[in-house]
PDB file of C-alpha atoms in Angstrom:
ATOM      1  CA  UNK A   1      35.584 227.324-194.524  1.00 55.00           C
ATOM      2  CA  UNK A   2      32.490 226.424-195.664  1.00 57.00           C
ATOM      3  CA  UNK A   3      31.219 224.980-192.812  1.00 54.00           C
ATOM      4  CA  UNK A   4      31.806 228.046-191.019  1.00 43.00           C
ATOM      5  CA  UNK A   5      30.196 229.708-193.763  1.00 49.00           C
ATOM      6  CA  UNK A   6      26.989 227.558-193.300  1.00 44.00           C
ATOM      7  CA  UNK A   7      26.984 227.511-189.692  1.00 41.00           C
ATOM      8  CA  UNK A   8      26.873 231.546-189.287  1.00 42.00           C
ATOM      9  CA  UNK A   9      23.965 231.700-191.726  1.00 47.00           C
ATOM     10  CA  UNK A  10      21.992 229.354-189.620  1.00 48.00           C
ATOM     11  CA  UNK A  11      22.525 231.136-186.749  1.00 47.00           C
ATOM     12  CA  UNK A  12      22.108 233.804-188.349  1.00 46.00           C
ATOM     13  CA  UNK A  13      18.478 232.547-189.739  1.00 43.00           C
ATOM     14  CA  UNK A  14      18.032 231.547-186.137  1.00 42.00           C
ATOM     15  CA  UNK A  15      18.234 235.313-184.921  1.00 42.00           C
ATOM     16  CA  UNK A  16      15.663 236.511-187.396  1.00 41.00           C
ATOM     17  CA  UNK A  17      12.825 233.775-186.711  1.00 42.00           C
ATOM     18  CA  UNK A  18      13.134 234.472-182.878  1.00 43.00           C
ATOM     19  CA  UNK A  19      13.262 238.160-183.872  1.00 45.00           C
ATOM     20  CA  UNK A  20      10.113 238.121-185.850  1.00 47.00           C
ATOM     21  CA  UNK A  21       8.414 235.771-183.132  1.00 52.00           C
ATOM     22  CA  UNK A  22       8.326 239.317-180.723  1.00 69.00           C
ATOM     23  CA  UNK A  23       7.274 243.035-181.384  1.00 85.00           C
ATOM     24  CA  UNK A  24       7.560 244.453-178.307  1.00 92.00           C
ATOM     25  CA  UNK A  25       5.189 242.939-175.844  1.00 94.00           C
ATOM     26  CA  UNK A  26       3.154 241.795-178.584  1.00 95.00           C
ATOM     27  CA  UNK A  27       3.761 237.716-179.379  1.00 93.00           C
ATOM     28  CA  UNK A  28       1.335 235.121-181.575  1.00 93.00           C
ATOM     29  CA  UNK A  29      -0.101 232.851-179.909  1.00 91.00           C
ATOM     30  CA  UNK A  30      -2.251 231.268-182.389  1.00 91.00           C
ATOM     31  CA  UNK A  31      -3.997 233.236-184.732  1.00 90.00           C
ATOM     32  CA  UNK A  32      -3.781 236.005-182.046  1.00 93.00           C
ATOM     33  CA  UNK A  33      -1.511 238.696-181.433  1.00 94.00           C
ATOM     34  CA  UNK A  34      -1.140 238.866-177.534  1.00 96.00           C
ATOM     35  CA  UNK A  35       0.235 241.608-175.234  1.00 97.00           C
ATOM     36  CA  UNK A  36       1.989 240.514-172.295  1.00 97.00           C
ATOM     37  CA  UNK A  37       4.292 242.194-169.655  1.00 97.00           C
ATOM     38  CA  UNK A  38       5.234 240.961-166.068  1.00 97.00           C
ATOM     39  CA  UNK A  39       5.498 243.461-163.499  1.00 96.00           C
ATOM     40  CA  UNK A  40       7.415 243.835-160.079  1.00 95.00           C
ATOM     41  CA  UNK A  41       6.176 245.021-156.678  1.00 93.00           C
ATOM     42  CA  UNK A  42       6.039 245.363-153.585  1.00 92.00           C
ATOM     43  CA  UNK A  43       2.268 244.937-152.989  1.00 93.00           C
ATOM     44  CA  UNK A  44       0.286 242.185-151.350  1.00 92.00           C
ATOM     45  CA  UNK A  45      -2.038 239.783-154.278  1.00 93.00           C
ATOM     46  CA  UNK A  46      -5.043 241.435-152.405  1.00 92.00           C
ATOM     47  CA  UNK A  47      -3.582 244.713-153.398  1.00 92.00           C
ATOM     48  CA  UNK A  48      -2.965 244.119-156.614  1.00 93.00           C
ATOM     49  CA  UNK A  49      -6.207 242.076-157.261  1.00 92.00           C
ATOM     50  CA  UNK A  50      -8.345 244.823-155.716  1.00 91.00           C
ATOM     51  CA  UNK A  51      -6.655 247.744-157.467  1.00 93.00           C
ATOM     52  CA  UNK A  52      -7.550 246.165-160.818  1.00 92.00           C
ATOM     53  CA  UNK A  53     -10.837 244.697-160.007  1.00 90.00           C
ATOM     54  CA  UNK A  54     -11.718 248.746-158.573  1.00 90.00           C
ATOM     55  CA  UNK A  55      -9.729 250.245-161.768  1.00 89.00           C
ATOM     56  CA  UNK A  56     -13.202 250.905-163.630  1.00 88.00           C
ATOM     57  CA  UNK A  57     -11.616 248.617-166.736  1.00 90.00           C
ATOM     58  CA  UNK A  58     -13.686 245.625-166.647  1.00 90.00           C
ATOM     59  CA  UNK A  59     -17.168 245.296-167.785  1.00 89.00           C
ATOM     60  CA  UNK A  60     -17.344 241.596-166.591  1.00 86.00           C
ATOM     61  CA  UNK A  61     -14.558 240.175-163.912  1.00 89.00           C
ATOM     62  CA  UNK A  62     -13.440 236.607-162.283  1.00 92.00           C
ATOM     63  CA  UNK A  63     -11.274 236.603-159.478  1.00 90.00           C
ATOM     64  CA  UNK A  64      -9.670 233.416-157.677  1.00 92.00           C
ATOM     65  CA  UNK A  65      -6.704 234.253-154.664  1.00 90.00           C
ATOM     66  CA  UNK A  66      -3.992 234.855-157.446  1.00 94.00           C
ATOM     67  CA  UNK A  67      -5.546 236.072-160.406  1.00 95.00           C
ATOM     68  CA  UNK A  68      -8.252 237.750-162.027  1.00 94.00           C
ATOM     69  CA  UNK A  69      -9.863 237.941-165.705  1.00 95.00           C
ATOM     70  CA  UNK A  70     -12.269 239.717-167.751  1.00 94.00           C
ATOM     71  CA  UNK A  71     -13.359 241.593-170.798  1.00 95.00           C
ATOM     72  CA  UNK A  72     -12.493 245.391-170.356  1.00 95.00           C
ATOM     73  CA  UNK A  73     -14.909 248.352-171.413  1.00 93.00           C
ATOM     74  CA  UNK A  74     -14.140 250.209-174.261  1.00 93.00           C
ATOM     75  CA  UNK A  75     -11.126 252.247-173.676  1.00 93.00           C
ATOM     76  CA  UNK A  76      -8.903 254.978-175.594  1.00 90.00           C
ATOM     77  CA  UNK A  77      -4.967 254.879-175.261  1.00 90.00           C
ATOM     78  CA  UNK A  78      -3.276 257.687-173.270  1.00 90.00           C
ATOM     79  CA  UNK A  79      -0.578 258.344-176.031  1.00 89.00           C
ATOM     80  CA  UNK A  80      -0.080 261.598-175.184  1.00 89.00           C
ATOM     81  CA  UNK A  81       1.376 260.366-172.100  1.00 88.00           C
ATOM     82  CA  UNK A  82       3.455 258.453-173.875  1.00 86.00           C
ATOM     83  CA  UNK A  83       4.964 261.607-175.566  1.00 87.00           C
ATOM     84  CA  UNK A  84       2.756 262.080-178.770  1.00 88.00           C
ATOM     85  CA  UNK A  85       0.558 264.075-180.626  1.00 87.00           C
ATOM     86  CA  UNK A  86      -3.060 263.785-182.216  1.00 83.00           C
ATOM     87  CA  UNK A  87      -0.820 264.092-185.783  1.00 85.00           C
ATOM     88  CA  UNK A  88       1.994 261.915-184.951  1.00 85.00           C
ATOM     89  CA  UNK A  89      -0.295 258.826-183.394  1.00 86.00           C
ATOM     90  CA  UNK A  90      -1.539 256.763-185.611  1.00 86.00           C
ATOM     91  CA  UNK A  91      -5.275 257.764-186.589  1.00 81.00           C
ATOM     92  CA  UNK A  92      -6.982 254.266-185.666  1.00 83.00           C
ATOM     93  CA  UNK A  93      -4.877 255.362-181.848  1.00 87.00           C
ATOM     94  CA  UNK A  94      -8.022 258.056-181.596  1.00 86.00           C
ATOM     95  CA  UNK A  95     -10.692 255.386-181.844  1.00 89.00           C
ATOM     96  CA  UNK A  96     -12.340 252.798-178.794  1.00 92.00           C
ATOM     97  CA  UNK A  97     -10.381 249.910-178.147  1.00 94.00           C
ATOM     98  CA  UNK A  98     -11.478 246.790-176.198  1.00 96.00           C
ATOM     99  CA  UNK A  99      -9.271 243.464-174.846  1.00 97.00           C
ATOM    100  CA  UNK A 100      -9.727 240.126-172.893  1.00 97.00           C
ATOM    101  CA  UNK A 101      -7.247 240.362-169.709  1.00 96.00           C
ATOM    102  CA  UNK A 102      -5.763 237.942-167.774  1.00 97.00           C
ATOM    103  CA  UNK A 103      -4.157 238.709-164.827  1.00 97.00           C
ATOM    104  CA  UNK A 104      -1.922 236.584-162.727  1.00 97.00           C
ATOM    105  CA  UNK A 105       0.072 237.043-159.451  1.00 96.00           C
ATOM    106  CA  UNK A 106       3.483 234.669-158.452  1.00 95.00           C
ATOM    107  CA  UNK A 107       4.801 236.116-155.489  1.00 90.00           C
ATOM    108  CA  UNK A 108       6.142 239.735-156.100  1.00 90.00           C
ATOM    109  CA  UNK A 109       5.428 239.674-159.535  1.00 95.00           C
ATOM    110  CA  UNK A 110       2.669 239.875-161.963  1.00 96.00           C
ATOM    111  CA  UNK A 111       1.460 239.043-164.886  1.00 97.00           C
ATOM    112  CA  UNK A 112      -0.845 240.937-167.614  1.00 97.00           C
ATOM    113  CA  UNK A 113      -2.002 238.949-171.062  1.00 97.00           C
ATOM    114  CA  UNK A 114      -4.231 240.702-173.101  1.00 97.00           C
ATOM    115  CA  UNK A 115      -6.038 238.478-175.817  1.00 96.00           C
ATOM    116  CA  UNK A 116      -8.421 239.857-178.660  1.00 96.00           C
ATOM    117  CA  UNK A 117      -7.133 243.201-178.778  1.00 96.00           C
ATOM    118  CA  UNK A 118      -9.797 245.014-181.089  1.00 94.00           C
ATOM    119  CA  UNK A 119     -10.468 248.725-182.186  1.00 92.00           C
ATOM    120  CA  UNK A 120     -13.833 250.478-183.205  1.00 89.00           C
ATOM    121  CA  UNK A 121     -12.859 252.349-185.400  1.00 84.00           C
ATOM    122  CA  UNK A 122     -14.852 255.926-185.568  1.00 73.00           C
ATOM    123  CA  UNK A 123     -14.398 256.707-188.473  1.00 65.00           C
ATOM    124  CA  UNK A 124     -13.221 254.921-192.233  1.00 62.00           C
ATOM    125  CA  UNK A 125     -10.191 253.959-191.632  1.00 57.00           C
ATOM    126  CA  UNK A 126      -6.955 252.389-193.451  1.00 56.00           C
ATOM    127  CA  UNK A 127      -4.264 250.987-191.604  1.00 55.00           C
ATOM    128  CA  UNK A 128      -1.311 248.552-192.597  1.00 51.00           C
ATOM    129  CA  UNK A 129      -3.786 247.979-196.260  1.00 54.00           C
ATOM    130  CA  UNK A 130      -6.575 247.038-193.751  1.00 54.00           C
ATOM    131  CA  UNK A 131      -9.584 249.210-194.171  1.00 54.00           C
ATOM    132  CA  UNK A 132     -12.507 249.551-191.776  1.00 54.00           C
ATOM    133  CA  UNK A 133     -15.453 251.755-191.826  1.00 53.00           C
ATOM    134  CA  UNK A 134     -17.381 253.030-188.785  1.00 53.00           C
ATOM    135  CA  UNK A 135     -19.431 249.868-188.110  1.00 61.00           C
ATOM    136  CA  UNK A 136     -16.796 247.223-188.283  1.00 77.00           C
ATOM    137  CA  UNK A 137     -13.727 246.651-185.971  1.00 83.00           C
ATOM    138  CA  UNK A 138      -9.944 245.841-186.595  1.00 85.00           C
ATOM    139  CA  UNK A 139      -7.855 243.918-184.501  1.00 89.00           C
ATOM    140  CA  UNK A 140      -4.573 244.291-183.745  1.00 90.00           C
ATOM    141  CA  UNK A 141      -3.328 240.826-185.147  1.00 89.00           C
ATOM    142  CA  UNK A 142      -3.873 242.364-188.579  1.00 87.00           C
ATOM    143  CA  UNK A 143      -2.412 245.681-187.663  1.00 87.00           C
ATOM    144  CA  UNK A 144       1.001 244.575-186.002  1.00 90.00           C
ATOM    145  CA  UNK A 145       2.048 240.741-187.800  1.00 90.00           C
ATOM    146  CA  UNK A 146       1.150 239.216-190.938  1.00 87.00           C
ATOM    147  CA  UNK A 147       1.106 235.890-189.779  1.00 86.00           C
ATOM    148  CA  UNK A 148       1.358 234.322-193.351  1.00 86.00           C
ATOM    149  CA  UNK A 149       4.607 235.501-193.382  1.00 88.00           C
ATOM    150  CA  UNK A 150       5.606 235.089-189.816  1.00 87.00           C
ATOM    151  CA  UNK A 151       6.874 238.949-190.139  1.00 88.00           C
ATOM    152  CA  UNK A 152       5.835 242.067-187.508  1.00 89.00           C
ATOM    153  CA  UNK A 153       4.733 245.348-189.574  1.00 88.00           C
ATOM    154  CA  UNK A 154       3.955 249.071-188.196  1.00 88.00           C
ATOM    155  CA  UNK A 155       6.788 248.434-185.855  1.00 90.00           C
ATOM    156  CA  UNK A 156       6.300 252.063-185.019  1.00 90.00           C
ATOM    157  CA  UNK A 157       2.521 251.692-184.624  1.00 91.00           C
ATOM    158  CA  UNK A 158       3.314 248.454-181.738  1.00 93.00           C
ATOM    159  CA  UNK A 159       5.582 250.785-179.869  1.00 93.00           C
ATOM    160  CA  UNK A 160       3.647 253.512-178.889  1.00 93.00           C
ATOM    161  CA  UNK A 161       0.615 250.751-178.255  1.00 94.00           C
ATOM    162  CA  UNK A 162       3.400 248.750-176.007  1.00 95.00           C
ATOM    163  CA  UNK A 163       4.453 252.179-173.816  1.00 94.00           C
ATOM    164  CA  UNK A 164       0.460 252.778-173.294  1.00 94.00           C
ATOM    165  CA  UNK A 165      -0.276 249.333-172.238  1.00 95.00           C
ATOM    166  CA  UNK A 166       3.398 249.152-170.037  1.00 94.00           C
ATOM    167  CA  UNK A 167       1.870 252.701-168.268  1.00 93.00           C
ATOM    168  CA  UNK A 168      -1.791 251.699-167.738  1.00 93.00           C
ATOM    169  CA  UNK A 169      -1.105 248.176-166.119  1.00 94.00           C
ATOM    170  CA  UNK A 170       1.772 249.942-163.862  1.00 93.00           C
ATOM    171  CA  UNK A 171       0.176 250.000-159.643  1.00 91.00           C
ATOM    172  CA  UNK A 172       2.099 253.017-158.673  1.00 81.00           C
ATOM    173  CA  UNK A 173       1.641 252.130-155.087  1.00 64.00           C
ATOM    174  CA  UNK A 174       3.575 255.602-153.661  1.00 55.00           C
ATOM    175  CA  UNK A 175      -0.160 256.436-152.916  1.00 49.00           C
ATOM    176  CA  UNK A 176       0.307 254.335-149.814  1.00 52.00           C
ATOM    177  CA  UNK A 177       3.376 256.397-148.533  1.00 49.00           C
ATOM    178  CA  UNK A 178       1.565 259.758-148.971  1.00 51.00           C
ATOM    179  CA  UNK A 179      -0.763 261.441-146.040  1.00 48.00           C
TER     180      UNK A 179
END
């Protein structure tokens, strides 16, 4: 019996480390939080290569036949696409955002890895006991994980971030099938 005992608690330990390892599409790698999604489609690598390399994103790009990378532009998330409010977003959600992408294609499939996920804040700011004023920047490693602990925080925060990143790297490639 207590074997049994012993052996569900370490599975059960097991289950919470590889829980805490994700938050949404958001994984450490390092001392990085990284976003990362894979995609399916139906479009050629030159499509998908030259929708994102035309997509306005990137200040600075590198393309090879099956991927492309660069530093994006400053950006603002769409979360009122993603079903919510200037109150109900968090506050830091209103301010410039910038990323390092990484973009890579395997047959129908691709992959996006975003890498240095910062805000610029406009304003002061305090999020997750982090607080910023106008001239500083806060990434999203300290917003999302504390990786002394190993844990995710703002799980609620990392959602909505996760649906606006899933919609903006989405091709919708009906465009093709309209005249």
């Amino acid at each position: 019996m207590r074997g049994f005992i012993f052996l569900l608690a370490i599975a059960m330990l097991s289950l919470s480390v590889s829980a805490q390892d994700e938050l949404y599409g958001f994984r450490p790698i390092g001392n990085d939080l990284c976003w990362q999604h894979v995609y399916e489609t139906d479009l050629s690598p030159n499509d998908i290569l030259s929708h994102f390399e035309k997509s306005g994103v990137f200040e600075s790009v590198q393309k090879d036949s099956m991927s492309i990378r660069g530093n994006s532009r400053k950006l603002t998330l769409n979360y009122r696409a993603a079903g919510k409010s200037y109150m109900s977003a968090p506050i830091i959600f209103n301010s410039p955002y910038s990323y390092v992408a990484e973009i890579e294609i395997r047959g129908n499939r691709y992959r996006v890895l975003l890498k240095n996920i910062m805000f610029y804040p406009n304003v002061n700011v305090q999020f997750s006991r982090v607080s910023t004023n106008s001239n500083s920047t806060m990434a999203v490693s300290e917003m999302f994980y504390n990786f002394r602990t190993g844990k995710a925080k703002n799980r609620k925060a990392a959602e909505l971030m996760d649906k606006c990143l899933l919609m903006d790297f989405t091709i919708n490639d009906s465009a093709k099938d309209e005249w």
